[in-house]
Short mmCIF file of C-alpha atoms and ligand atoms in Angstrom, two decimals:
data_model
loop_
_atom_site.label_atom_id
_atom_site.label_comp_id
_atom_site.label_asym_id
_atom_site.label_seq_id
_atom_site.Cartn_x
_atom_site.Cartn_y
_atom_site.Cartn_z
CA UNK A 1 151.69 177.58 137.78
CA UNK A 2 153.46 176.39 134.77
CA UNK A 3 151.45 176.53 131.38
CA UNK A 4 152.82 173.28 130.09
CA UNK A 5 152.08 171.52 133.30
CA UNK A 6 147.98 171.57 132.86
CA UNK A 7 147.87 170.26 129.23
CA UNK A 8 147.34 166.66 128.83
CA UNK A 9 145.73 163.62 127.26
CA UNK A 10 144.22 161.74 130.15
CA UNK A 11 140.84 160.77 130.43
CA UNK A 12 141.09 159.33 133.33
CA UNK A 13 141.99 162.40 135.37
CA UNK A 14 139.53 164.64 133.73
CA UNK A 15 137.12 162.10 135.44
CA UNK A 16 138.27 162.34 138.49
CA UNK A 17 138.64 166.17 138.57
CA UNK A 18 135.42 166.55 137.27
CA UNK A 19 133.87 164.20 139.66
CA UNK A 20 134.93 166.26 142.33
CA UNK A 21 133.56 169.41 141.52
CA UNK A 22 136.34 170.71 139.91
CA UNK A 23 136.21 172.50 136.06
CA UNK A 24 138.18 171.05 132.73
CA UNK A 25 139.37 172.73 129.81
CA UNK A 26 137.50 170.01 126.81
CA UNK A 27 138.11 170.02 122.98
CA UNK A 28 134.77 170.19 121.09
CA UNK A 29 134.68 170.18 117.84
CA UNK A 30 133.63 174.10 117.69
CA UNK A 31 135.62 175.86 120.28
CA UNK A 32 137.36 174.73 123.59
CA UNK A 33 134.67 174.27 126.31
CA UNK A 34 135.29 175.00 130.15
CA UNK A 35 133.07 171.99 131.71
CA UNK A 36 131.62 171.09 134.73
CA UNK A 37 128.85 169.08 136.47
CA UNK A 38 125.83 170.92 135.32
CA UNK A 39 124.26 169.48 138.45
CA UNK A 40 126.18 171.19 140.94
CA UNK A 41 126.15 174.78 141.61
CA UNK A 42 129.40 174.33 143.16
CA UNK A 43 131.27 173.00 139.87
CA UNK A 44 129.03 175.30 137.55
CA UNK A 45 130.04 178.85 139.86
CA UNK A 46 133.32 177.57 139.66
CA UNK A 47 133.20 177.69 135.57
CA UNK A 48 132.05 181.26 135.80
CA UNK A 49 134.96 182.35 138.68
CA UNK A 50 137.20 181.06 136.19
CA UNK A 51 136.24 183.23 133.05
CA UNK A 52 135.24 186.21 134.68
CA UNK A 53 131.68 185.83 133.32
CA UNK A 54 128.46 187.27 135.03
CA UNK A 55 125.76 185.03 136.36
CA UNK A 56 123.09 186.50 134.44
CA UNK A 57 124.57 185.27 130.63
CA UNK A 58 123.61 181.32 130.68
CA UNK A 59 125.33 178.28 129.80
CA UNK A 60 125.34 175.53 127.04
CA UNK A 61 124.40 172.08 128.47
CA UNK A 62 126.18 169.34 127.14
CA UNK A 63 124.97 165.58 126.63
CA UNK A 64 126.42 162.43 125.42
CA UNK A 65 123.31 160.64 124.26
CA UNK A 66 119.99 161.63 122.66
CA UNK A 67 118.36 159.37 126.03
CA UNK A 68 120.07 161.83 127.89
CA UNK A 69 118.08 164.70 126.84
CA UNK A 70 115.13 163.81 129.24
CA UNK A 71 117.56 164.60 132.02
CA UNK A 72 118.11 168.07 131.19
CA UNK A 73 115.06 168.71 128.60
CA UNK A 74 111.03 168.57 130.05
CA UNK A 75 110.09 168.22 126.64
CA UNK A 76 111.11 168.21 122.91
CA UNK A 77 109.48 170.32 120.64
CA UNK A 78 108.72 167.95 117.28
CA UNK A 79 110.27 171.22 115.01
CA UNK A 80 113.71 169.74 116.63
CA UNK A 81 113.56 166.35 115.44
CA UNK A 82 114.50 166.81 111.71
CA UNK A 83 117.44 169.10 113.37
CA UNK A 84 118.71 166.35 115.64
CA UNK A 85 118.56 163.56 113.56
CA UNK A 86 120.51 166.01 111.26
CA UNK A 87 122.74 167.92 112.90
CA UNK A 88 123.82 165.70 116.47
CA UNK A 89 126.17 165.12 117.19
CA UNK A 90 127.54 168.58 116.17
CA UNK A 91 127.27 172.06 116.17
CA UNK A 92 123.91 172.55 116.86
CA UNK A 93 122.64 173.97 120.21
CA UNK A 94 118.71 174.00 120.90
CA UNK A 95 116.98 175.53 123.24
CA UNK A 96 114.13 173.50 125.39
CA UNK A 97 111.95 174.04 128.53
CA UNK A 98 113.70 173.20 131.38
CA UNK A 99 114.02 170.57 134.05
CA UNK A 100 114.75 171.05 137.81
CA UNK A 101 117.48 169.35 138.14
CA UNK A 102 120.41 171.30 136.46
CA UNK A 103 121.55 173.96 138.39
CA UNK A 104 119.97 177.37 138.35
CA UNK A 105 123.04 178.61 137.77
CA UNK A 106 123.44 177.58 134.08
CA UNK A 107 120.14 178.92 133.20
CA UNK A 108 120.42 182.26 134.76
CA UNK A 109 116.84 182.04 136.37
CA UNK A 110 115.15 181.32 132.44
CA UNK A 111 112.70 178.44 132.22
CA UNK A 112 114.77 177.21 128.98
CA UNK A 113 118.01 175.61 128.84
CA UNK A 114 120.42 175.15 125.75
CA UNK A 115 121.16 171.89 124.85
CA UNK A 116 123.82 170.42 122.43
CA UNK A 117 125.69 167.22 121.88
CA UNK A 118 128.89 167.25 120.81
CA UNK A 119 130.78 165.45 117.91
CA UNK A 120 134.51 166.08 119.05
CA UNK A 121 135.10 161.85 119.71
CA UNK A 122 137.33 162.74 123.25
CA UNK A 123 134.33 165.20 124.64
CA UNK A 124 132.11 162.42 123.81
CA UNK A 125 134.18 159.58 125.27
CA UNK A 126 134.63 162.03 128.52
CA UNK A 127 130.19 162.13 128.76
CA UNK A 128 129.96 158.93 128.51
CA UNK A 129 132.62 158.19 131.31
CA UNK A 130 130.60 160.71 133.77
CA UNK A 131 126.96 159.80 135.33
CA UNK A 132 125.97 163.60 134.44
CA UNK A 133 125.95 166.17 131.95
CA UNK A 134 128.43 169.03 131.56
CA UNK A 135 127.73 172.73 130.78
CA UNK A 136 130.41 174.35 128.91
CA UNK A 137 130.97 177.60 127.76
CA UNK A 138 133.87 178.62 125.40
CA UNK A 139 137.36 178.51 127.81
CA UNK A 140 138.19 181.87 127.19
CA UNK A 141 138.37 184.80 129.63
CA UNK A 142 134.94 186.93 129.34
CA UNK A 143 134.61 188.98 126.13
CA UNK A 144 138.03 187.60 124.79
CA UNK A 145 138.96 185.65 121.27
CA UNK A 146 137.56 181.92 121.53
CA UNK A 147 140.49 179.04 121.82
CA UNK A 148 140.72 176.44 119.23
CA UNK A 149 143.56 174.70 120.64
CA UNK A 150 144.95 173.81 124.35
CA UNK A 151 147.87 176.26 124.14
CA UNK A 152 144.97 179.27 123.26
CA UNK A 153 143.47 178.21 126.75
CA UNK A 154 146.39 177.34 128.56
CA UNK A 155 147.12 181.18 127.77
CA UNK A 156 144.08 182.59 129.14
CA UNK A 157 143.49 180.18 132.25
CA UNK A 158 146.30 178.21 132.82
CA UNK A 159 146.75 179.62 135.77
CA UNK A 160 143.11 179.98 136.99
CA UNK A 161 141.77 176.01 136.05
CA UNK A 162 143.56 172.50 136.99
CA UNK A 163 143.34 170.72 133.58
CA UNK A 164 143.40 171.15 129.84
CA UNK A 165 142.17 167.94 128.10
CA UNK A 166 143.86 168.12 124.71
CA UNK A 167 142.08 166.97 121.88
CA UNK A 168 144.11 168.83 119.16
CA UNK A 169 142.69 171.86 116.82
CA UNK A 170 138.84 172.07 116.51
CA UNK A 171 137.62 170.88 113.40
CA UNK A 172 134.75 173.46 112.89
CA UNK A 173 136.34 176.34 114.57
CA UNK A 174 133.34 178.59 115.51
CA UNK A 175 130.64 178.35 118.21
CA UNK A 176 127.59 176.75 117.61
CA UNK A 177 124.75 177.94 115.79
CA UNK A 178 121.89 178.36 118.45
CA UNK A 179 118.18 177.77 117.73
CA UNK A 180 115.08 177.75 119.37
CA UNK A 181 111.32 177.14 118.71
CA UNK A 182 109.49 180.24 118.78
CA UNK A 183 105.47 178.59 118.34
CA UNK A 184 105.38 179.37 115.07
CA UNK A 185 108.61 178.70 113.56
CA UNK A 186 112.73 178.54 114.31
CA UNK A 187 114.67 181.22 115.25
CA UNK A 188 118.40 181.29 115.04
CA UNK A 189 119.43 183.46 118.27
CA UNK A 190 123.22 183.11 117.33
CA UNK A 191 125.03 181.85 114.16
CA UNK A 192 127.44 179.05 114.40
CA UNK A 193 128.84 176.02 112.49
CA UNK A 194 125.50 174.78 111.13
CA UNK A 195 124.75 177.58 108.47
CA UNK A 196 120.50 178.76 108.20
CA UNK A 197 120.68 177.42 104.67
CA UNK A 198 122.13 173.70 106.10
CA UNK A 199 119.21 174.34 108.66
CA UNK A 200 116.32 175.45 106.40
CA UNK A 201 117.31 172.37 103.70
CA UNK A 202 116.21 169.64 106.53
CA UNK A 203 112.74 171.46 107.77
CA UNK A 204 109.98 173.28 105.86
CA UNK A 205 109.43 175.47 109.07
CA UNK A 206 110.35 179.37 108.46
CA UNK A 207 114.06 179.91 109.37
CA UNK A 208 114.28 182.98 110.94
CA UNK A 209 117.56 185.16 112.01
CA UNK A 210 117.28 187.38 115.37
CA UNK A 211 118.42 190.71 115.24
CA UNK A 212 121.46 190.60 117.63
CA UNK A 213 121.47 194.34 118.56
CA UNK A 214 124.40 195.72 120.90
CA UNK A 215 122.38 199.11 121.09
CA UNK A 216 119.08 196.77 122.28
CA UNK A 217 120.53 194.96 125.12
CA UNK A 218 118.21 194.54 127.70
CA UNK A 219 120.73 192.48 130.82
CA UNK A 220 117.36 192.60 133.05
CA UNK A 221 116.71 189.68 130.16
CA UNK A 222 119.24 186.61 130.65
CA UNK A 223 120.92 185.29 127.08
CA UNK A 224 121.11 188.54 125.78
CA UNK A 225 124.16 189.49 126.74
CA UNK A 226 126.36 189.78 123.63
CA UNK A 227 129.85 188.17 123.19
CA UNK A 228 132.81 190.11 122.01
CA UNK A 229 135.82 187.67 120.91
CA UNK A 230 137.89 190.73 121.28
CA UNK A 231 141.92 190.55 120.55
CA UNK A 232 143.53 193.40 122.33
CA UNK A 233 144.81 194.62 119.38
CA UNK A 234 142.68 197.00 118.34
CA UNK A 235 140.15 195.57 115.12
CA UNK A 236 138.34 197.29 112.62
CA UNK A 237 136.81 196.04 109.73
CA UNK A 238 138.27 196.76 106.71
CA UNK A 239 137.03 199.42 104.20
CA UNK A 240 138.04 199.24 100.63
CA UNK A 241 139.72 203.31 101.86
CA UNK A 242 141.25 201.89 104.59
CA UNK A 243 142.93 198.90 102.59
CA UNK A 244 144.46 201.50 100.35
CA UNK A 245 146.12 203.47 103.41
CA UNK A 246 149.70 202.90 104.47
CA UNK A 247 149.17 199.94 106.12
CA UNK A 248 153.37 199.13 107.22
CA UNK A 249 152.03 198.79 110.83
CA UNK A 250 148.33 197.13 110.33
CA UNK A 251 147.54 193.62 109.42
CA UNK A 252 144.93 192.46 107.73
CA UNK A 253 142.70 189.25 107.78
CA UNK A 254 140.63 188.20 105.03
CA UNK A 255 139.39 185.02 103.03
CA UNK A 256 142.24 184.86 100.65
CA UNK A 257 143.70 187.81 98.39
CA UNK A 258 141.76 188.00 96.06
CA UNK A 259 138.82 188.83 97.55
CA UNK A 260 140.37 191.94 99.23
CA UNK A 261 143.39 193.20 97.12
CA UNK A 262 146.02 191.28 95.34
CA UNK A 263 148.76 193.99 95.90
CA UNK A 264 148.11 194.60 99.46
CA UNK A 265 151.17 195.57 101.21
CA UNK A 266 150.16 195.03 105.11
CA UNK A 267 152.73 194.84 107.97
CA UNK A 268 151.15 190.85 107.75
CA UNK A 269 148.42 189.61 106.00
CA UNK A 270 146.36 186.41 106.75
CA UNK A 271 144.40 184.81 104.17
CA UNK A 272 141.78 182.20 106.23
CA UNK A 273 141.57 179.96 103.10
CA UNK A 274 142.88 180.80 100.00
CA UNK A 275 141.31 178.73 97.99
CA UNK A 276 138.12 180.67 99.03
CA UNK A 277 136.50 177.60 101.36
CA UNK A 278 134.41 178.89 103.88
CA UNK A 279 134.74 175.87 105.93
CA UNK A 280 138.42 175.81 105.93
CA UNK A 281 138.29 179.64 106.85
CA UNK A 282 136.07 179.03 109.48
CA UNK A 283 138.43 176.29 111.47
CA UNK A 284 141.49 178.79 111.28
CA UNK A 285 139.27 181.88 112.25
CA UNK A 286 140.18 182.33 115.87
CA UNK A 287 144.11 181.27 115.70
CA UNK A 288 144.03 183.56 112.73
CA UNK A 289 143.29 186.69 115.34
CA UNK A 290 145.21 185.05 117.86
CA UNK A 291 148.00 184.91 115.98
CA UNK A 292 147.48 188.74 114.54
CA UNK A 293 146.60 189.89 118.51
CA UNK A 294 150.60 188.63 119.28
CA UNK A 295 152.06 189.29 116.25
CA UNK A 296 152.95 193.34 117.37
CA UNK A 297 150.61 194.97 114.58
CA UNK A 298 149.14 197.97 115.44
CA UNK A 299 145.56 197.29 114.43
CA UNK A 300 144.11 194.19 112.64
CA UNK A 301 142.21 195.13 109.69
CA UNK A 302 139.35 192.43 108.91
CA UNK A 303 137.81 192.45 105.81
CA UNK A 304 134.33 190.82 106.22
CA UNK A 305 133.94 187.46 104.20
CA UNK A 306 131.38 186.64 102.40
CA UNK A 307 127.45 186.71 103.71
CA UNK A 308 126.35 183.25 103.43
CA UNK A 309 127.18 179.86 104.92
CA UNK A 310 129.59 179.50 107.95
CA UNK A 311 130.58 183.47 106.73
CA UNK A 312 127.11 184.52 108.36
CA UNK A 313 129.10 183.45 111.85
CA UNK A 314 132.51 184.73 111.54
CA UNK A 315 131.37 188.34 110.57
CA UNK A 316 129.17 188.08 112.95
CA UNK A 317 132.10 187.43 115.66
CA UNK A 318 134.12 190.32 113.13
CA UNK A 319 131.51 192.78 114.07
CA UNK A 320 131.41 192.15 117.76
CA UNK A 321 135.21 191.96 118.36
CA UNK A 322 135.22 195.33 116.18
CA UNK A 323 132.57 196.80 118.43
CA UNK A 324 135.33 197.06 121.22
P1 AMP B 401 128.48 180.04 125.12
O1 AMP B 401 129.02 181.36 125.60
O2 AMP B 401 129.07 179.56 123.83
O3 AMP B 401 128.44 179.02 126.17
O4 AMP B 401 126.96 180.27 124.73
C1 AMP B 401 126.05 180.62 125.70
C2 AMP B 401 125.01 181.45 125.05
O5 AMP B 401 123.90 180.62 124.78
C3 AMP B 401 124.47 182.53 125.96
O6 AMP B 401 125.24 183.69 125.90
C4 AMP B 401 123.09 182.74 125.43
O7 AMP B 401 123.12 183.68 124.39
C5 AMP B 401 122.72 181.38 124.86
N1 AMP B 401 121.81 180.68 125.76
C6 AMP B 401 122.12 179.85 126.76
N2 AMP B 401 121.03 179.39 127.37
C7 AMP B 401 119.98 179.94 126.73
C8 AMP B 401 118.59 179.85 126.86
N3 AMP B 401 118.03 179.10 127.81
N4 AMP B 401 117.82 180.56 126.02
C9 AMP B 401 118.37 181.31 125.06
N5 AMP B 401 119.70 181.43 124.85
C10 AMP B 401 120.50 180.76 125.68
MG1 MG B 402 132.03 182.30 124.41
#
């Protein structure tokens, strides 16, 4: 199939593929989303054909309207409603007890399902348009780098899905952050493009972070399955010895120079913002290694960015595509 071919701006025909069972490539305002009808197991298997991803690591369900949450949701814990009126539409995910009517599939057998309502205005027009929600994980092949623009996905699945709904770069750039009500408090079981301080500013609840271990996976346990936004190029993250080694084949990625050396002399060297701005950094994280993956480097060198804010997400993607 040609690449080109599936890339488009029509609404109208991500209806109608939709509709029919079939999946669509969406722009959110984190990463690209591969949607379908979270009602139907026959649309939501199809999303997981297409990536290569096992049953047993569940999906994001995606809503257009807080009155749609009763669909999916049995119940809203009050610790969410500060975070809602906050935080939706964007990137925010929240986990609730379930419902019976999305499809086992999404929820990988759990009680809970995670919910989120997107901000990206052509994902939301697309909701509206459609008389159910849509679960939608990142369109990426399993355990690959995230796409933040049509031509990232159109690389990956082009060949494999019908339709990629263009809706230009993704503003925020990084998955998002995932919390859930744990009885006593909130527990952020991934980080994401709301940061825990942005989070514990709008609630007086404890904010907690989970330990995401790779050595403590338990896949008996749905969810806990970790993700590995691995390049092919092999990454490491960067050591201050490492940065000082002949680096005429490696390139390196980092916030800007001066935060990792300003006489670096890399085979390429990206600097995600280099004016030091987090956010910036954040929406040009995954071209950033896709760009590095095809640029013929040997190794991508990433030199972790600062602990705090949306930096608390991207190392934690650093660490996992580094784990490879
Ligand atoms: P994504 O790959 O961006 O679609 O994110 C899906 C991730 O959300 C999964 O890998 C889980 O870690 C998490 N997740 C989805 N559903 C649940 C749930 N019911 N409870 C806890 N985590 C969930
Ligand atoms: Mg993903």
């Amino acid at each position: 199939m040609n690449k080109e071919a599936v890339i488009g701006t029509d609404l109208a025909l991500a209806v109608q593929l939709l509709l029919a069972d079939e999946v669509v490539a969406v722009p959110t305002e984190t990463v690209y989303g591969l949607a379908g009808n979270a009602f139907h197991d026959r649309a939501v298997s199809r999303i997981f054909a297409s990536k290569q991803r096992p049953f047993f690591d569940p999906l994001i369900v995606h809503i257009a309207e807080r009155a749609d949450l009763g669909i999916v949701a049995d119940q809203t814990p009050t610790a969410y409603l500060p975070l809602m009126d906050h935080f939706w539409p964007g990137p925010l995910t929240l986990v609730f007890p379930r419902t019976s009517r999305i499809s086992d599939l999404i929820t990988s057998g759990l009680e809970t399902v995670a919910v989120r309502m997107p901000a990206h205005p052509l994902f939301r027009e697309l909701l509206k348009r459609l008389p159910f929600p849509l679960a939608a994980p990142s369109a990426n092949l399993f355990g690959r780098t995230s796409p933040t623009t049509a031509m990232h996905v159109a690389q990956q699945l082009g060949d494999v899905i019908p339709y990629i709904l263009d809706g230009g770069p993704c503003q925020v750039g990084v998955e998002s952050t995932i919390v859930r009500w744990t009885g006593d408090g909130l527990e952020i079981l991934r980080p994401g493009g709301i940061s825990r301080e942005q989070i514990q500013a709008v609630t007086d609840l404890e904010v907690s972070m989970k330990v995401r271990s790779e050595e403590q996976i338990d896949i008996t346990v749905p969810g806990q399955l970790p993700e590995h936004y691995a390049p092919r190029t092999p990454l490491l993250l960067a050591t201050p010895e490492l940065l000082q080694s002949d680096l005429s084949r490696d390139a390196v990625l980092c916030l800007n120079r001066q935060q990792c050396c300003p006489e670096l002399n890399a085979f390429q060297l990206v600097e995600l913002s280099p004016s030091g701005d987090l956010q910036e950094a954040a929406a040009r994280f995954f071209a950033a290694l896709h760009e590095l993956d095809a640029s013929g480097c040997r190794r991508i060198l990433a030199v972790p960015l600062p602990e705090s804010g949306l930096g608390v997400a991207m190392n934690d993607r650093l660490r996992r595509a580094a784990h490879q």
